[in-house]
Coordinates of C-alpha atoms and ligand atoms in Angstrom, one line a residue:
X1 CA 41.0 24.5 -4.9
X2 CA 37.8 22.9 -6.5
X3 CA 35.3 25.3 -7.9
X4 CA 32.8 26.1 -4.9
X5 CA 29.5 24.8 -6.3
X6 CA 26.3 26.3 -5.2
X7 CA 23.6 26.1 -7.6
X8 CA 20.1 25.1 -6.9
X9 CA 21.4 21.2 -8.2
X10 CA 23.4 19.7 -9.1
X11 CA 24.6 20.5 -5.9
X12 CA 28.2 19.4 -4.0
X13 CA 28.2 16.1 -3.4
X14 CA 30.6 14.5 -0.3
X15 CA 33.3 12.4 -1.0
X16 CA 32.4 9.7 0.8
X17 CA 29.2 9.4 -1.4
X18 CA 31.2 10.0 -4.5
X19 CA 33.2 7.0 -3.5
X20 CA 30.2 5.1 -3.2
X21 CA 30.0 5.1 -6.9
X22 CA 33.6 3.5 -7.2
X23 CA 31.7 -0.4 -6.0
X24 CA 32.1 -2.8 -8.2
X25 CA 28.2 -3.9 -10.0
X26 CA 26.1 -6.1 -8.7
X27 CA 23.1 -8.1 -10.1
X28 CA 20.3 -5.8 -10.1
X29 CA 17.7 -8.8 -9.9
X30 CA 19.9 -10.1 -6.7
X31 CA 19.6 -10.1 -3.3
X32 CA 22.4 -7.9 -2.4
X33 CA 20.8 -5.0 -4.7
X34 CA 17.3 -5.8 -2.9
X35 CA 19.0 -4.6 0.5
X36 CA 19.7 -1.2 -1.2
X37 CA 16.9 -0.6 -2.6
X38 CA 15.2 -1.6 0.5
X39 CA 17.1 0.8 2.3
X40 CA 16.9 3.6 0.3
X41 CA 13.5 3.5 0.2
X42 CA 13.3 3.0 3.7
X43 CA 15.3 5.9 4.3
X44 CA 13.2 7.9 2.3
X45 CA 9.8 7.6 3.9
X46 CA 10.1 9.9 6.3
X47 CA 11.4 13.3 4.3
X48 CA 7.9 12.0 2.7
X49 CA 6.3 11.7 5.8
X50 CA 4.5 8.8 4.6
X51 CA 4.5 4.9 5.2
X52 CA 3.5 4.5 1.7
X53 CA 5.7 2.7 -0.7
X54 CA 8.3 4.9 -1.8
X55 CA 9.5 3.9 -6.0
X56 CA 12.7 4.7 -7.1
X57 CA 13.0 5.8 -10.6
X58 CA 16.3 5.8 -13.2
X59 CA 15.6 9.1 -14.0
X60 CA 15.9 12.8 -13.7
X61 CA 13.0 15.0 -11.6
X62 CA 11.2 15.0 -14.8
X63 CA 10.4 11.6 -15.1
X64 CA 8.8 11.2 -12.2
X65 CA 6.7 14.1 -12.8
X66 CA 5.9 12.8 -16.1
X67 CA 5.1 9.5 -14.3
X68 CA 2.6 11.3 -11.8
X69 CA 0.8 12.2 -14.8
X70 CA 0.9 9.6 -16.9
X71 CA -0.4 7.4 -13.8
X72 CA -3.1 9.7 -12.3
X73 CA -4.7 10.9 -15.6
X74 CA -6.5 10.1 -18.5
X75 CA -6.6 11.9 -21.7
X76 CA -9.6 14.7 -20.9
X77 CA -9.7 14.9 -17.7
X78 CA -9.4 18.6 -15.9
X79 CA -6.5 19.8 -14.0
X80 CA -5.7 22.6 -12.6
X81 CA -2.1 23.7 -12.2
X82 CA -0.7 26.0 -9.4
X83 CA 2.4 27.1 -11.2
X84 CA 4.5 29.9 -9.4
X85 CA 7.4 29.3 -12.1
X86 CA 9.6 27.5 -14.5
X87 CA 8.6 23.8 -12.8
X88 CA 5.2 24.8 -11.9
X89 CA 4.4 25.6 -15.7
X90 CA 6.5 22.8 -16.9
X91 CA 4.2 20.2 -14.5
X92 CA 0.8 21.9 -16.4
X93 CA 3.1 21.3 -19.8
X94 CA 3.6 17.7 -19.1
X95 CA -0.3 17.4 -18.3
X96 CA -1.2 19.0 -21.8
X97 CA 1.1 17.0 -23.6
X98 CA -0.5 13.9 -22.6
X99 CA -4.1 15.2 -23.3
X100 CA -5.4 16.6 -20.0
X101 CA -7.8 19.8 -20.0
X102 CA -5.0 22.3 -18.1
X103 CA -6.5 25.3 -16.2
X104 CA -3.8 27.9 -14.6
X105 CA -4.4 29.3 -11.3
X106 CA -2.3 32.1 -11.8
X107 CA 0.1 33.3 -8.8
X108 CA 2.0 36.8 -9.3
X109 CA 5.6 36.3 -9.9
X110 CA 7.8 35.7 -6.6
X111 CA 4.8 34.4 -4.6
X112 CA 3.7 31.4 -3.1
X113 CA 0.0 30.1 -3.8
X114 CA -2.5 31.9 -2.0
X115 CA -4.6 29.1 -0.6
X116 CA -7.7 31.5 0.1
X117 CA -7.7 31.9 -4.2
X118 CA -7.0 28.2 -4.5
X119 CA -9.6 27.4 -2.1
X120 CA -12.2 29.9 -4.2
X121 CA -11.1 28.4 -7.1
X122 CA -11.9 24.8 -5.9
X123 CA -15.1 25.7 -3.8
X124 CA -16.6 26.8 -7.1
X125 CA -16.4 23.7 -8.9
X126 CA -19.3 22.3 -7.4
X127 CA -19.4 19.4 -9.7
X128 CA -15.9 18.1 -9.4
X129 CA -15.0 18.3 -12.8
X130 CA -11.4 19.0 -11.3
X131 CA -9.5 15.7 -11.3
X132 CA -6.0 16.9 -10.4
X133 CA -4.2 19.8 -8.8
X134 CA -0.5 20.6 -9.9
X135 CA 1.9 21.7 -7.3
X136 CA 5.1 22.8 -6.6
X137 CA 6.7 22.4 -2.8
X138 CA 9.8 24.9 -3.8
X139 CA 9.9 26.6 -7.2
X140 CA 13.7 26.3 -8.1
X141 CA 13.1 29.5 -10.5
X142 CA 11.6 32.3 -8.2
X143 CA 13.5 31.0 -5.0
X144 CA 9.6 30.6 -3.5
X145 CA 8.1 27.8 -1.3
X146 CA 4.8 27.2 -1.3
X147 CA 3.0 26.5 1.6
X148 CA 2.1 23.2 1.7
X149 CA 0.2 22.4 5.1
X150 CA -2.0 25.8 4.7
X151 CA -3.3 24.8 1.2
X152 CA -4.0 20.5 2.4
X153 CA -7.1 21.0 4.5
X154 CA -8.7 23.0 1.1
X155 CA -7.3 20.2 -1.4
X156 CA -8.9 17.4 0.9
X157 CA -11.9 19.2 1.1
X158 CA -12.5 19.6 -2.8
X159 CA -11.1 15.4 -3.2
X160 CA -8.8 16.2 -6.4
X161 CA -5.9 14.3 -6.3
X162 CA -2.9 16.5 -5.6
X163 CA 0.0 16.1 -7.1
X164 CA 3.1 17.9 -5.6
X165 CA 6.8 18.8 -7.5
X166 CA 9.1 18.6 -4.5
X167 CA 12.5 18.0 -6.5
X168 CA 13.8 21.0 -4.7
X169 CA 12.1 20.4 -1.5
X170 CA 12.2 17.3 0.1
X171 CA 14.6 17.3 2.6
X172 CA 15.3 20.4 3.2
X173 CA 11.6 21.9 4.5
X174 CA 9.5 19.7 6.1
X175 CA 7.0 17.8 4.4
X176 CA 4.1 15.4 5.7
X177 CA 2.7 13.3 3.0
X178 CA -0.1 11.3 4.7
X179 CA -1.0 13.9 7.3
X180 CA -1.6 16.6 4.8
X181 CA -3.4 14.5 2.7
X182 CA -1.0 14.5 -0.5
X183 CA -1.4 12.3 -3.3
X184 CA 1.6 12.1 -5.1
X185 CA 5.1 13.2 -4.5
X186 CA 8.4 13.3 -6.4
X187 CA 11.6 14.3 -5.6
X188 CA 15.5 13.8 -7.2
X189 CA 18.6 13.0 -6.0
X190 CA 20.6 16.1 -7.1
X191 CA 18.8 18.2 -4.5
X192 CA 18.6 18.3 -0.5
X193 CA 19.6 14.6 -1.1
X194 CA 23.0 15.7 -1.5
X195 CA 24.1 13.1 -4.2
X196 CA 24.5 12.8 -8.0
X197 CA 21.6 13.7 -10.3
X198 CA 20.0 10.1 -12.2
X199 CA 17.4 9.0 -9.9
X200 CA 14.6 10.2 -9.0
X201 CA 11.5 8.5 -6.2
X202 CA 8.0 9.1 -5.9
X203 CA 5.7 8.0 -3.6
X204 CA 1.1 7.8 -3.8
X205 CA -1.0 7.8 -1.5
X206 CA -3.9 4.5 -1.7
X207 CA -6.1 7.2 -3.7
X208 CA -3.6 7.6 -5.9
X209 CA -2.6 3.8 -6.4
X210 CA -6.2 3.6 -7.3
X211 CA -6.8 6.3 -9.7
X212 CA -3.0 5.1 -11.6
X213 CA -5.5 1.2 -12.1
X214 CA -8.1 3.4 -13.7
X215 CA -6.0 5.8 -15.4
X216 CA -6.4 5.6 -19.4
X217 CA -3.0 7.6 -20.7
X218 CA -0.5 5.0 -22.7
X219 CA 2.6 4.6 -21.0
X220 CA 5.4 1.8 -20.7
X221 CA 8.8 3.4 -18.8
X222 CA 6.8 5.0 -16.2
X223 CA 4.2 2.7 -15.4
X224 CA 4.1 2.3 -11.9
X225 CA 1.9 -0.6 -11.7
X226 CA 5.3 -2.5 -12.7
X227 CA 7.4 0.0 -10.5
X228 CA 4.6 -1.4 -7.8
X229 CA 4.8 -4.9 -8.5
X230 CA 9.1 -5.2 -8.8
X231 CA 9.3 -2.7 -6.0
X232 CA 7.7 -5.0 -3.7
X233 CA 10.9 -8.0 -5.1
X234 CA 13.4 -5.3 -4.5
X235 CA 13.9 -4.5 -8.1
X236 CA 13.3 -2.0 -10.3
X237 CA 11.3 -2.9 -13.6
X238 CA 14.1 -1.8 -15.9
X239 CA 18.1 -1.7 -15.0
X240 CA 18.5 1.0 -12.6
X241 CA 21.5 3.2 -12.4
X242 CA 23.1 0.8 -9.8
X243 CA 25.9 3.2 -9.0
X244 CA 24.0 6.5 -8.4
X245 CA 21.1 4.2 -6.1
X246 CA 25.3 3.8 -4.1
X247 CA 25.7 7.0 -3.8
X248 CA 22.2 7.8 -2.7
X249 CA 22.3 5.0 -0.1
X250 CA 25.6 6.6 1.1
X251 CA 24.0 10.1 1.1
X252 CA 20.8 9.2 3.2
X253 CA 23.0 7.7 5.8
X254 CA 24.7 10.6 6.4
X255 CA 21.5 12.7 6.4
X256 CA 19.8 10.7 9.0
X257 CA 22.8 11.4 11.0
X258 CA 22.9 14.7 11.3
X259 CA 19.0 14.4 11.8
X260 CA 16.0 15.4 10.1
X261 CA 15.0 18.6 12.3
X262 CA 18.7 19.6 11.8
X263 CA 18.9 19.2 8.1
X264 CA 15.3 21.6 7.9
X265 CA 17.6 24.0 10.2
X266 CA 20.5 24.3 8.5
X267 CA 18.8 24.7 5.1
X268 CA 16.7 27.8 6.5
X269 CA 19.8 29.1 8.2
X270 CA 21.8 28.9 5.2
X271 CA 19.2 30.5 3.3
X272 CA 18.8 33.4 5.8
X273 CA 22.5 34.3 5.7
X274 CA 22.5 34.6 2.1
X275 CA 19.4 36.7 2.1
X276 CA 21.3 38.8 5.2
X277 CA 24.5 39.5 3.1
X278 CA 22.7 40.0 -0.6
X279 CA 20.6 43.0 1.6
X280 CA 23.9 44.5 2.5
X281 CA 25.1 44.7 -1.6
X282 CA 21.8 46.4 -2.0
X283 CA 20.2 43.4 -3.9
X284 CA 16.6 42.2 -3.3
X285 CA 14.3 39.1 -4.0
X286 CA 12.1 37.7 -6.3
X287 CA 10.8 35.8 -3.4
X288 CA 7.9 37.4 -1.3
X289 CA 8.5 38.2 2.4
X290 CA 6.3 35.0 3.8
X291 CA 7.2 33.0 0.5
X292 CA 11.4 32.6 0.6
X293 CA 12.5 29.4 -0.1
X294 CA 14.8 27.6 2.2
X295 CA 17.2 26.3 -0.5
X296 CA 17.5 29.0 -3.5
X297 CA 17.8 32.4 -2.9
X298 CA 16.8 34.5 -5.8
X299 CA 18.7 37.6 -6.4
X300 CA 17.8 40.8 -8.2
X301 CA 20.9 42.6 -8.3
X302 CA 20.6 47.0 -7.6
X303 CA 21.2 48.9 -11.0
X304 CA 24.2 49.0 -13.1
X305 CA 24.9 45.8 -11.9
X306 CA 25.0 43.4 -15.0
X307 CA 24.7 39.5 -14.4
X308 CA 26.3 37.7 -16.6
X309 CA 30.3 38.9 -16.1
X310 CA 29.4 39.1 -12.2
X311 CA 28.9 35.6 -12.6
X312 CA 31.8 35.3 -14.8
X313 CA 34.1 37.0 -12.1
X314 CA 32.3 35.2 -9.6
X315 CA 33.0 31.8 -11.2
X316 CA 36.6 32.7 -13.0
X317 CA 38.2 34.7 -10.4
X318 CA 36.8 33.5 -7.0
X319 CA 36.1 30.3 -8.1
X320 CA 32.1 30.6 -6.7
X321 CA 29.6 29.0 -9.3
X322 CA 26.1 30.4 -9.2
X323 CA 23.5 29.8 -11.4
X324 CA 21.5 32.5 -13.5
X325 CA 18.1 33.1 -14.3
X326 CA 15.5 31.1 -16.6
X327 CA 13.0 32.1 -18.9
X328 CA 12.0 35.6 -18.0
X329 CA 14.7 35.9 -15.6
X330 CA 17.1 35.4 -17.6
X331 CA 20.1 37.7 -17.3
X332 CA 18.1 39.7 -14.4
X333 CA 18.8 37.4 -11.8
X334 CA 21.5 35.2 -9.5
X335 CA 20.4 31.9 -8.1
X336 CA 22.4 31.4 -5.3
X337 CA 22.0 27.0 -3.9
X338 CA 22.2 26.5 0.0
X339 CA 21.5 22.0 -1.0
X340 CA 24.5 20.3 -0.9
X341 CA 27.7 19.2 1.3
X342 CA 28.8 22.7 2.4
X343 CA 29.7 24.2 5.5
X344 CA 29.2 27.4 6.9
X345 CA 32.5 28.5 6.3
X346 CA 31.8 27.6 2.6
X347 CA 28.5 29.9 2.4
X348 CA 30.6 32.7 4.1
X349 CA 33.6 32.4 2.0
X350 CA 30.9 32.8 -1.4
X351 CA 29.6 35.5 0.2
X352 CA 33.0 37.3 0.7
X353 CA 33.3 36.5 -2.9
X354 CA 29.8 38.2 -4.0
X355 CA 30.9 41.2 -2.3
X356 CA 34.1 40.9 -3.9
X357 CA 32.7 40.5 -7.3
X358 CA 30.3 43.2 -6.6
X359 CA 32.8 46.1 -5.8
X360 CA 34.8 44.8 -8.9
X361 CA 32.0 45.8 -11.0
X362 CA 31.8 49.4 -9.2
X363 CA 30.0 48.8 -6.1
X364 CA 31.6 50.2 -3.0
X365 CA 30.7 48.9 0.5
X366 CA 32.3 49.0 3.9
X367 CA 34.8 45.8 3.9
X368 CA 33.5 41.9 5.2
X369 CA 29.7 44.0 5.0
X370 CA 27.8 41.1 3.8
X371 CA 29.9 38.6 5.7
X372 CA 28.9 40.7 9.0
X373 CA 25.5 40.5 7.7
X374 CA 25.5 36.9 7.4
X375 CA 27.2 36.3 10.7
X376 CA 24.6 37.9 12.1
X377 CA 22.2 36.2 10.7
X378 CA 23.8 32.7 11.3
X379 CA 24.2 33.9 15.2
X380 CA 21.8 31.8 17.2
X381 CA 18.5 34.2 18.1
Ligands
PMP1 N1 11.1 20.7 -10.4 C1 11.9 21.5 -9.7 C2 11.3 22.3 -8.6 C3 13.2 21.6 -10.0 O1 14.1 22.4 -9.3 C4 13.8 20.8 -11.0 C5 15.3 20.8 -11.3 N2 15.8 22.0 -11.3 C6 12.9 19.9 -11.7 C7 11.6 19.9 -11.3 C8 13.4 19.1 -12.8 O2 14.2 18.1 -12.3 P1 15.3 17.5 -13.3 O3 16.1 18.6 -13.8 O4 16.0 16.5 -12.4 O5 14.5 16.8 -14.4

């Protein structure tokens, strides 16, 4: 049996969309290639929420943060970054790196944004010198999802552009670009998308297509004037990784077939179950009550539990891959993934193997607990 992948991406990808990649090439400067990337963009727009042009990237989540800022930006100008972990702090590095001013609106670890401090913050920079807010939809690291529709009507208020991280977001929680007000908005395919990690789309609102003509930072790959301009021929400025943009194609298909609304559900139920059975081991959260993410679950394990060979046994005895912690989490943390192609019976059968795992290490539980947890939890309310 394959490994049973559930990290927070790359996720498991179907078959059908791994076959996608088997096509033969095609010229990217030709019509047949303008149909796909018509369509994927197309497809796109609404797990944006926006009727905005949606660019797609040859590149990893990164990039099209870097992009945001290299676009928005110019070398001095203030922003302030919202970071609740890892990718929060690593959207406020990419700021400083290209010469932005970087304030830190701190968040305690686990939490989401508080939009009341946000909104203090912002109400008390009376003379705009703010340019740019940072954000992240779902930080991957803390298993925390930030609310995005609270903190909109405060952003629009203040004027800053916003500029939101939703790699491990978009598809899975429900995001609504133009009605909240967002700016800018990137996303990967390794994520909710379901499909293989090497592109990556973004999408601005017409304030941000007008700050990206006055923006001074240098930049050539990411310019998206050009992204703009060949979008609009059904190209991509540079070669684009034809056969992941297949795969993508194949992926969105099969997500707008099982349905938006459904998609947000099963992402949240997924999540819940997982939550349900880690309870039962005696784990708890990183996460916040208010603040869990829908599509990583963050997992501090009870004492005497050690990380690293649970995740060994998980991986090399029950065949379950989970991811670890980062940075400060390192080694104190599990990262259990709920993107992908999986089915419930694949969530329940990793969470038989958790508890597995667990009493291997010395735990001792009634038998199937956590899967009874998780049942329970996946049992319609
Ligand atoms: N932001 C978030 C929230 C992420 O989860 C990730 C990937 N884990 C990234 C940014 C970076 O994306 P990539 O690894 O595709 O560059």
């Amino acid at each position: 049996m394959n490994p049973l992948l559930l990290l927070p991406g790359p996720v498991t990808v179907a078959k059908p969309v791994l076959e996608a990649m088997l096509q033969p090439m095609i010229n990217h400067r030709g019509a047949r290639f303008r149909e796909l990337l018509d369509r994927v963009s197309a497809a796109m727009k609404p797990l944006f929420g926006t009727g905005n042009d949606v660019y797609v990237l040859g590149s990893s989540g990164t990039g099209a943060m870097e992009a945001s800022i290299v676009n928005c930006f110019s070398p001095g100008d203030v922003v302030l970054s919202c970071p609740i972990g890892v990718f929060g702090r690593r959207f406020g590095d990419i700021a400083k790196t290209y010469g932005c001013y970087v304030e830190t609106l701190n968040t305690p670890t686990g939490s989401a944004v508080d939009p009341q401090a946000l909104a203090e913050r912002l109400d008390a920079d009376g003379d705009r010198r703010i340019a740019g807010v940072l954000l992240t939809h779902n930080e991957t690291s803390t298993g925390a999802q930030n609310d995005m529709a609270a903190m909109a009507p405060v952003l629009r208020r203040h004027g800053a552009l916003s500029l939101v991280d939703s790699v491990s977001g978009l598809g899975a929680a429900e995001f609504r670009m133009d009605e909240w007000g967002y700016d800018v908005v990137t996303t990967a395919s390794q994520k909710a998308l379901a499909a293989p990690p090497g592109v990556a789309m973004i999408a601005l609102s017409d304030r941000a297509r007008a700050a990206v003509l006055k923006s001074r930072t240098p930049r050539y790959y990411f310019d998206l004037t050009k992204a703009r301009e060949f979008s609009h021929e059904g190209q991509t400025p540079w070669t684009p990784p034809v056969s992941i943009v297949y795969a993508v194609d194949v992926a969105l298909q099969r997500y707008h077939s099982e349905g938006m609304d459904a998609a947000f559900t099963r992402h949240a139920r997924y999540a819940r179950a997982v939550r349900s059975a880690f309870e039962a081991l005696g784990w708890t959260f990183v996460s916040q009550p208010g603040a869990h993410s829908v599509t990583v679950v963050a997992a501090v394990p009870p004492a005497g539990l050690a990380v690293a060979p649970f995740l060994e046994r998980l991986r090399e005895h029950y065949g379950v891959v989970l991811s670890g912690g980062q940075a400060e989490l390192a080694g104190k943390i599990v990262r259990f993934g709920t993107m992908g192609d999986i089915g419930e019976d694949d969530v329940l059968r990793a969470i038989d193997a958790l508890e597995s795992a667990s009493r291997d290490q010395g735990g001792s539980f009634e038998p199937g607990a956590a899967a009874a947890a998780a049942r329970a939890a996946f049992a319609p309310a």
